[in-house]
Short mmCIF file of C-alpha atoms in Angstrom, two decimals:
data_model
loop_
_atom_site.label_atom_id
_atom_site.label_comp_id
_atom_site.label_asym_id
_atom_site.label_seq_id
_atom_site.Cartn_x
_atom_site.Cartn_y
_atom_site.Cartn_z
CA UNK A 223 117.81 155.15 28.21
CA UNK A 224 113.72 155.25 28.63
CA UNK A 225 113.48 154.71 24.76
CA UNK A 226 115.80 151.91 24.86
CA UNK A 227 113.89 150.42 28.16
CA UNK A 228 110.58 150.91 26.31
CA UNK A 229 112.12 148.73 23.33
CA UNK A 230 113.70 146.09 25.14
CA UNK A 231 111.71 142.90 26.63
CA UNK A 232 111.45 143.07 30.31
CA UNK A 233 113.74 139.75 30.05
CA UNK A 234 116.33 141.93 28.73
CA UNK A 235 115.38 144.59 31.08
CA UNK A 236 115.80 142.67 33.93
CA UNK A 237 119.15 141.09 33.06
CA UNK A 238 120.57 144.43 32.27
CA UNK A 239 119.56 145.78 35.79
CA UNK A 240 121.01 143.24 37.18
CA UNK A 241 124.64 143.67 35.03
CA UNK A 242 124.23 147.06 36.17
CA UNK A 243 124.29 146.06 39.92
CA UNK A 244 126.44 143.42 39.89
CA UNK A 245 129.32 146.08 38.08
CA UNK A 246 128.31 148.77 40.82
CA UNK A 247 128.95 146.10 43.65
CA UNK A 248 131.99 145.53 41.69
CA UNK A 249 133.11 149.21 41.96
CA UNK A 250 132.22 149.89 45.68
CA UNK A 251 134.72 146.13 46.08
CA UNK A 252 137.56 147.97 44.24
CA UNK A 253 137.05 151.40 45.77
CA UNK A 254 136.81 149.63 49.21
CA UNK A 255 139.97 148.06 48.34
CA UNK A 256 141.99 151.01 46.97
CA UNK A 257 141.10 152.91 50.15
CA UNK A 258 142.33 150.27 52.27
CA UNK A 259 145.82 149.98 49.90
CA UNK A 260 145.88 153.54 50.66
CA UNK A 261 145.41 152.83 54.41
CA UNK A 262 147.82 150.45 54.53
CA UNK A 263 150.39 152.66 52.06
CA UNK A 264 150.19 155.99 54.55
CA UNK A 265 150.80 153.49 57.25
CA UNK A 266 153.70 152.00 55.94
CA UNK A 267 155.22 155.79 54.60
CA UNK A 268 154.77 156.74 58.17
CA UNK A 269 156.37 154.27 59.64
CA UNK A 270 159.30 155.11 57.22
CA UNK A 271 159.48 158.26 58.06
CA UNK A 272 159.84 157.80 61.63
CA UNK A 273 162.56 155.21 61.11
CA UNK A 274 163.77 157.82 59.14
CA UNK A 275 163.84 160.61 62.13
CA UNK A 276 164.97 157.93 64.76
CA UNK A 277 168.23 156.99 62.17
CA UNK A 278 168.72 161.01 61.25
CA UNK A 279 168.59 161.60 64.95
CA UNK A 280 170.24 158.29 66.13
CA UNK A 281 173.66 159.86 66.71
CA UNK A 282 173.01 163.17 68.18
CA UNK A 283 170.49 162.02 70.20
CA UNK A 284 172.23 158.55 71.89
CA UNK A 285 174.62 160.88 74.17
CA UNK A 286 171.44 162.56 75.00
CA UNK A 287 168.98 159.05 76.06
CA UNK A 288 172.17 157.49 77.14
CA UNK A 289 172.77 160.63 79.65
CA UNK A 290 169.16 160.73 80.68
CA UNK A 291 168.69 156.75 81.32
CA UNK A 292 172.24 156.87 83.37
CA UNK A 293 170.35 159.92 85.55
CA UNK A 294 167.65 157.38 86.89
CA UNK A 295 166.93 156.37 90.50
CA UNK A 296 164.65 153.84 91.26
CA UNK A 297 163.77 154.11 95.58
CA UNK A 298 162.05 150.95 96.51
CA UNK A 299 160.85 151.82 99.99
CA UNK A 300 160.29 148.38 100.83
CA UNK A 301 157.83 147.24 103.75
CA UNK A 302 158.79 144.35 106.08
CA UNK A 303 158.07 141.09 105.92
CA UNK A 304 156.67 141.28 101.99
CA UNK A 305 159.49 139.12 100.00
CA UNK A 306 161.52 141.93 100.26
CA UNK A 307 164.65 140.49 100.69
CA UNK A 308 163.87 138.35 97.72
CA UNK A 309 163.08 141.15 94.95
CA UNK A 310 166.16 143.16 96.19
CA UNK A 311 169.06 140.20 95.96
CA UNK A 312 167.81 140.37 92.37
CA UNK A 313 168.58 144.15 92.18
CA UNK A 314 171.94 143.01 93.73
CA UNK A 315 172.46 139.94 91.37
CA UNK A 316 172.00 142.56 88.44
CA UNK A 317 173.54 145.56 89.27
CA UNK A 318 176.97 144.47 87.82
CA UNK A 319 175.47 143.39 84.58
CA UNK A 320 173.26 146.49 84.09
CA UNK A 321 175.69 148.68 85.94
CA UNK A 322 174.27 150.81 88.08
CA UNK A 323 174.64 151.31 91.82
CA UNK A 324 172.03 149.84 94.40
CA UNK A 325 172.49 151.16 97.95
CA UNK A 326 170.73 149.76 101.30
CA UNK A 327 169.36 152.78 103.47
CA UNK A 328 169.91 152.13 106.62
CA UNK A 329 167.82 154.08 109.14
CA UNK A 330 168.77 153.76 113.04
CA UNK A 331 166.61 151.45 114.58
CA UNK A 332 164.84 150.86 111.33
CA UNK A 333 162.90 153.37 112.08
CA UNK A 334 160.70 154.63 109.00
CA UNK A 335 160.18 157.98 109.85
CA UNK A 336 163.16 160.21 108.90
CA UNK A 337 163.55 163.93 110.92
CA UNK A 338 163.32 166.74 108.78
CA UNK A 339 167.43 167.43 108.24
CA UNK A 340 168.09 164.10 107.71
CA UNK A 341 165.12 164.21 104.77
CA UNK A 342 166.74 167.19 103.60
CA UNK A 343 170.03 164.94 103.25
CA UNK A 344 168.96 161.89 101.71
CA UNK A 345 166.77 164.29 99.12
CA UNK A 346 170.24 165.87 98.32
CA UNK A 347 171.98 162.81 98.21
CA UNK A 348 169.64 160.98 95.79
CA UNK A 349 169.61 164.05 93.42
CA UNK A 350 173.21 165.53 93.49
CA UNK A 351 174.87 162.05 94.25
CA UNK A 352 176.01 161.56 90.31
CA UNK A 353 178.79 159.07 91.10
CA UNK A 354 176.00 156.48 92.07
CA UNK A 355 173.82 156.83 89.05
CA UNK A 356 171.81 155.20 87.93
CA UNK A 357 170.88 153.98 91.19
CA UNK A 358 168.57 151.77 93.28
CA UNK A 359 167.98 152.49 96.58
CA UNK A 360 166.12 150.63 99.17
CA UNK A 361 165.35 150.44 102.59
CA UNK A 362 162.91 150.38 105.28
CA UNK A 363 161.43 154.08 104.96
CA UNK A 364 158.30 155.78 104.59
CA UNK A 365 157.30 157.42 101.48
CA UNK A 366 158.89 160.44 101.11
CA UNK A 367 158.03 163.34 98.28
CA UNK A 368 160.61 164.88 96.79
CA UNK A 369 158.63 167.92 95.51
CA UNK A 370 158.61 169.53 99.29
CA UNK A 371 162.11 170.16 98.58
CA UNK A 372 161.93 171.85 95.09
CA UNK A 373 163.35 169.25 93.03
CA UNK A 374 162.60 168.72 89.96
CA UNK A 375 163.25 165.38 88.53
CA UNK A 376 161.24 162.92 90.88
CA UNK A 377 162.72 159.46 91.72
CA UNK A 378 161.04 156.55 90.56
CA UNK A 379 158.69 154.78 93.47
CA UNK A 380 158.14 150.84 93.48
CA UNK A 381 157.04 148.92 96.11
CA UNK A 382 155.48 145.69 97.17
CA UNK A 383 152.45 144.91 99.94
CA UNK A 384 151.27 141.83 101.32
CA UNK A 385 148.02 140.23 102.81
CA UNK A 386 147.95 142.10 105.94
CA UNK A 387 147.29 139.06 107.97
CA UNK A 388 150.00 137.04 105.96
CA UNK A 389 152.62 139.75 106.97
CA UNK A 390 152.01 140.01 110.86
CA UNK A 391 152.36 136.27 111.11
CA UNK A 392 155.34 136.19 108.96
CA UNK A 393 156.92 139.27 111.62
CA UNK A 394 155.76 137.35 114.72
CA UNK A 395 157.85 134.45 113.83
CA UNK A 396 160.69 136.60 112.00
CA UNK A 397 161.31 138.22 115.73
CA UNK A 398 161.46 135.27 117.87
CA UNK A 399 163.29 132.24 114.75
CA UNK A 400 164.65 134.57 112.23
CA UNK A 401 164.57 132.74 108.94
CA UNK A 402 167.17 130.77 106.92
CA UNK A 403 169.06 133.91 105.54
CA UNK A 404 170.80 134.22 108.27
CA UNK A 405 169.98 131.70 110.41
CA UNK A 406 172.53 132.37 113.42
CA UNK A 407 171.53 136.11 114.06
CA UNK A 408 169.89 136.24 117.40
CA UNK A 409 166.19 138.08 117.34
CA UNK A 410 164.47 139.82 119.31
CA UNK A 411 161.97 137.69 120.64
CA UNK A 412 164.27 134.78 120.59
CA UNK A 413 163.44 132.29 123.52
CA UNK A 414 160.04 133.16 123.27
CA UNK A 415 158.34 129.87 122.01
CA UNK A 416 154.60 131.10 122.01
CA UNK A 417 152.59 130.65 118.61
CA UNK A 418 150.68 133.21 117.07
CA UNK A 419 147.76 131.90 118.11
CA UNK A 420 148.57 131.46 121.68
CA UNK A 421 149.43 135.09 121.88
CA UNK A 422 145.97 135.97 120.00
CA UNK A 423 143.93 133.75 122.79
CA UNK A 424 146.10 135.80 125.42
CA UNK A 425 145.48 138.89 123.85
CA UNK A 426 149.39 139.47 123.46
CA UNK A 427 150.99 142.70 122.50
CA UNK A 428 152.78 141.17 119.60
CA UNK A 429 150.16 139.73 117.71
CA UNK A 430 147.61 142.72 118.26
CA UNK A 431 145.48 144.77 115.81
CA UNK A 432 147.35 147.56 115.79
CA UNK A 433 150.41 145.85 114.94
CA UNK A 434 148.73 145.45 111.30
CA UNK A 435 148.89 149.47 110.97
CA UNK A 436 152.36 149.46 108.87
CA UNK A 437 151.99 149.05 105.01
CA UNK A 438 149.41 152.22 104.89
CA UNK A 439 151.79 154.36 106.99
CA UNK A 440 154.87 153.52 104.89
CA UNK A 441 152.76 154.59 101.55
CA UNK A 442 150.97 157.50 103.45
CA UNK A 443 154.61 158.96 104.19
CA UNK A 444 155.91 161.32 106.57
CA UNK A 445 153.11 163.58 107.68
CA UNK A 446 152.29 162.81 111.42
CA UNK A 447 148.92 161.93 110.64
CA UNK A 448 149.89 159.12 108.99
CA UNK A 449 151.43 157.08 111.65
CA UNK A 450 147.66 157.61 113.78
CA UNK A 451 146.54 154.11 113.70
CA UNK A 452 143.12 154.14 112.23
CA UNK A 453 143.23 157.30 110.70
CA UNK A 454 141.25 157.32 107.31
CA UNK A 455 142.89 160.22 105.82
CA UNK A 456 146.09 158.33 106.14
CA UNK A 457 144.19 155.46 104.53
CA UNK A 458 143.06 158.14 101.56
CA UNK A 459 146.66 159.75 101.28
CA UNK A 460 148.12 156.07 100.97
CA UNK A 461 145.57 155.33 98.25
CA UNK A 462 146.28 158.66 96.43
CA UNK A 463 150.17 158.20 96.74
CA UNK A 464 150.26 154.65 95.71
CA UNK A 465 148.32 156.03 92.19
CA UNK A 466 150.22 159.28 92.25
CA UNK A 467 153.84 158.63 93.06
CA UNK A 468 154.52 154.86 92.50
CA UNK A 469 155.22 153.57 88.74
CA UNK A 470 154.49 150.07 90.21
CA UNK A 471 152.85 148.17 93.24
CA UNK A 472 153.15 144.29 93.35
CA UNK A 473 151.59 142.18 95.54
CA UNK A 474 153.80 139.14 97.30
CA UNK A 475 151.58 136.79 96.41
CA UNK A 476 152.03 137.37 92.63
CA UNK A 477 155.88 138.33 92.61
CA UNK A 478 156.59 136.80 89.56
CA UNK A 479 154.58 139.22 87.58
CA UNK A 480 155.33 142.11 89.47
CA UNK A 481 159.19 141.32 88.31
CA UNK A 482 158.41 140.74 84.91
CA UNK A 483 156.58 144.00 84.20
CA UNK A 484 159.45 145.80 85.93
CA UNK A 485 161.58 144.34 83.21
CA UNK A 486 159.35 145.65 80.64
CA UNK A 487 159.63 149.08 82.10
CA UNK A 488 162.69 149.45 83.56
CA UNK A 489 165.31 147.21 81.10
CA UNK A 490 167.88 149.55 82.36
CA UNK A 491 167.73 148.18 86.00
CA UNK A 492 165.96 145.02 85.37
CA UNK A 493 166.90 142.94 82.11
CA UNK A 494 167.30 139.71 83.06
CA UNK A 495 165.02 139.77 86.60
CA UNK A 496 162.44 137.07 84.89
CA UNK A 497 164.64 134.56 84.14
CA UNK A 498 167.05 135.02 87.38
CA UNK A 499 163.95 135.31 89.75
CA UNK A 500 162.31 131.67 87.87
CA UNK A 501 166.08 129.97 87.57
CA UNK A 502 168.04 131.53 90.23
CA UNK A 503 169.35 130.51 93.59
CA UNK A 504 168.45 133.82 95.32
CA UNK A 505 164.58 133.96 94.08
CA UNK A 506 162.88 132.72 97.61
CA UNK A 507 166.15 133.27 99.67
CA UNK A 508 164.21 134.33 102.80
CA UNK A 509 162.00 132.30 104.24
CA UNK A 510 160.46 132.83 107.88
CA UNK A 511 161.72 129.57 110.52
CA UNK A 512 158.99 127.73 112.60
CA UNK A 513 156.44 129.78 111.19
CA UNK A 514 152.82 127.91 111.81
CA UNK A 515 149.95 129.06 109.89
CA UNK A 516 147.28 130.94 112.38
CA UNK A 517 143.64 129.13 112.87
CA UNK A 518 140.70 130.66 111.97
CA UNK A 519 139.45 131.22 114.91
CA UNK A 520 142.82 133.84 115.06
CA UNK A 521 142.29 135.22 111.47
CA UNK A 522 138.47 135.61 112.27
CA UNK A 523 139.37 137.80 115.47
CA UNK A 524 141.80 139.92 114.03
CA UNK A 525 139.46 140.60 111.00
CA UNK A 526 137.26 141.81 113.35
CA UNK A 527 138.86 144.98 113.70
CA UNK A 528 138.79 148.39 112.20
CA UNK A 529 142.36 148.74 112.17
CA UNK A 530 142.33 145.02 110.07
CA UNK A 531 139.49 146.20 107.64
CA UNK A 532 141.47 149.88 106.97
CA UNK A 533 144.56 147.34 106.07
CA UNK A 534 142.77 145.30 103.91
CA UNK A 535 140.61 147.92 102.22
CA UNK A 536 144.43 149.46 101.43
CA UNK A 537 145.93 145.68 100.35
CA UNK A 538 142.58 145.41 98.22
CA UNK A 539 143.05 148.37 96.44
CA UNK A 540 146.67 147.86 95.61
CA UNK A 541 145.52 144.23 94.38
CA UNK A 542 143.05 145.43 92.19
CA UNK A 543 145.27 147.89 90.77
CA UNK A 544 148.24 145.75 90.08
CA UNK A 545 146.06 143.44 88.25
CA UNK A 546 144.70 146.16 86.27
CA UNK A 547 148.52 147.42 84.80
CA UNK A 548 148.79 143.32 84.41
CA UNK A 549 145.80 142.92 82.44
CA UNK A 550 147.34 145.76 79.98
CA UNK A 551 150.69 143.84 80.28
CA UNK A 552 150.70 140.33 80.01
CA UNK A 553 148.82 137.71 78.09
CA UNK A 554 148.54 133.99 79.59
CA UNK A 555 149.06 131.00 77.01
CA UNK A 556 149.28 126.94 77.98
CA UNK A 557 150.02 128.50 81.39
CA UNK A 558 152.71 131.08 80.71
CA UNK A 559 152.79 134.80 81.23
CA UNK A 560 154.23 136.88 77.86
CA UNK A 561 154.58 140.40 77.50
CA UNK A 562 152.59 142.03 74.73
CA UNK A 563 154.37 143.93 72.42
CA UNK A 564 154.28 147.93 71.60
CA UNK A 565 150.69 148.41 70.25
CA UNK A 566 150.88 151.92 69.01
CA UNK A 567 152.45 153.61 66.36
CA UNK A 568 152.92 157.25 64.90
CA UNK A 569 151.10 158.31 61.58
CA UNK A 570 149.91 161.42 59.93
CA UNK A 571 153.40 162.97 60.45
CA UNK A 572 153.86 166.72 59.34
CA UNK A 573 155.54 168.67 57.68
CA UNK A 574 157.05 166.18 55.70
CA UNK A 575 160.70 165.06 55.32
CA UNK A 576 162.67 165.94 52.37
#
């Protein structure tokens, strides 16, 4: 090669260095592109194979999914006053359709806090109760966890939680006009015509501080501690459990969303909640009467409290996660929500099929 390149005019020389490049570029192109062919090939074998698998094992294993999706139990321990009624009529709408079983626990005096037999019951119930499963249970109740009593297949947790604010004002009227659900029940505080406002000037028992301390109880469960208004390590527990033991926390304002990633999750229980909740009848059923939207001179004195901040700090952190899973979820385009779809897959599998 020197000889030749001594022999040769540097014209020559020149254009053959540059042949010589241009067929190594060449090369490295082709290699590139056989390596990604091969990419693309493995990909494609093992996405075979496991199509493969999930046919080979399609028949013994359906008895098996089918079994373990009809052994579900979804407890929505609902708080009041946070569109509850709304999200569980579509539970009720479905349940036929989807067949499984929801059931309405009913505590005496609605009182969230459960004594330690009857926890010991509804644990037992909810487990060993195969006739209702799958099933959806809801109901005004405090968190409760089911690994205190040595069982091992959890329930599923969901929940909802509301501006803390939004949901006192939304009580105070709910006691004294009830709402058009049932519109001839007699409440409470019926007869009493005083606005929210009025009882915040007049320092009323009804529309004080302390009546905020509910959604962090019912998600801080049944330890004693958590019912202390203004405790922080309820505030902590709540924040741990809500991460811990609850697949999903929506937010009222944003209901919508919260029911169609339920769908994506749960299709066993919820296929079908997107378009009932946007087309059907039922989707804002309840709706508080005579309720008047506080001033904020009211707002600015409740917000003044520790017991208001705790509750907010909780409502905050619920927010903020809930729009973190919907980030991961959803996509917007010309203004509508859509699901994304699976974005994994398996490769490299071994040993391999014959």
């Amino acid at each position: 090669m020197g000889l030749l390149r001594l022999k040769m005019p540097p014209k020559f020389q020149l254009l053959a260095l540059l042949a010589f490049a241009i067929a190594m570029i060449f090369l490295e192109n082709q290699i590139q592109k056989l390596e990604e062919s091969r990419g693309k090939l493995e990909r494609a074998i093992a996405r075979h194979e496991v199509r493969e698998i999930e046919q080979r094992h399609i028949q013994d294993g359906a008895k098996g999914a089918l079994v373990e999706e009809d052994d579900l139990v979804v407890i929505y321990n609902r708080v009041p006053k946070t569109a509850s009624t709304s999200f569980t009529n579509i539970a009720y709408d479905l349940c036929n359709k989807n067949h499984y079983h929801v059931l309405h626990i009913n505590t005496s005096k609605n009182n969230p806090v459960m004594s330690l037999q009857d926890q010991v019951r509804f644990v037992k119930n909810v487990t060993l109760w195969k006739e209702m499963k799958p099933a959806f249970y809801h109901g005004h109740v405090s968190f409760l966890d089911f690994t205190k009593f040595g069982v091992k297949k959890k329930p599923i947790y969901i929940n909802v939680i509301r501006d803390p604010i939004e949901r006192l004002v939304s009580y105070y009227y709910f006691l004294r006009f009830g709402d058009d659900y049932r519109p001839g029940l007699r409440r409470r505080k019926q007869g009493d015509k005083k606005t929210f406002d009025e009882c915040v000037a007049a320092g009323g028992s009804d529309c004080a501080p302390e009546k905020l301390w509910l959604q962090i109880p019912f998600f801080c469960g049944h330890y004693s501690e958590c019912w202390n208004i203004g405790s922080k390590w309820a505030l902590e527990q709540a924040k741990y459990n809500l991460v811990n033991e609850y697949m999903l926390v929506g937010v009222t304002e944003e209901l919508e969303d919260f029911v169609m990633m339920l769908e994506a999750a749960l299709p066993r229980f919820f296929k079908g909640a997107t378009e009932l909740y946007r087309t059907g009848k039922k989707s804002h059923l309840r709706k508080t009467s005579e309720k008047k939207p506080p001033t904020k001179e009211s707002i600015a004195r409740l917000q003044q409290s520790d017991i208001w901040k705790m509750e907010n700090e909780f409502y905050e952190f619920a927010l903020e996660q809930f729009q973190y899973v919907r980030a991961h979820a959803v996509r917007e385009k010309d203004g509508e929500l859509y699901l994304l779809t699976q974005n994994f897959f398996y490769e490299k599998i071994y040993p391999k099929t014959t």
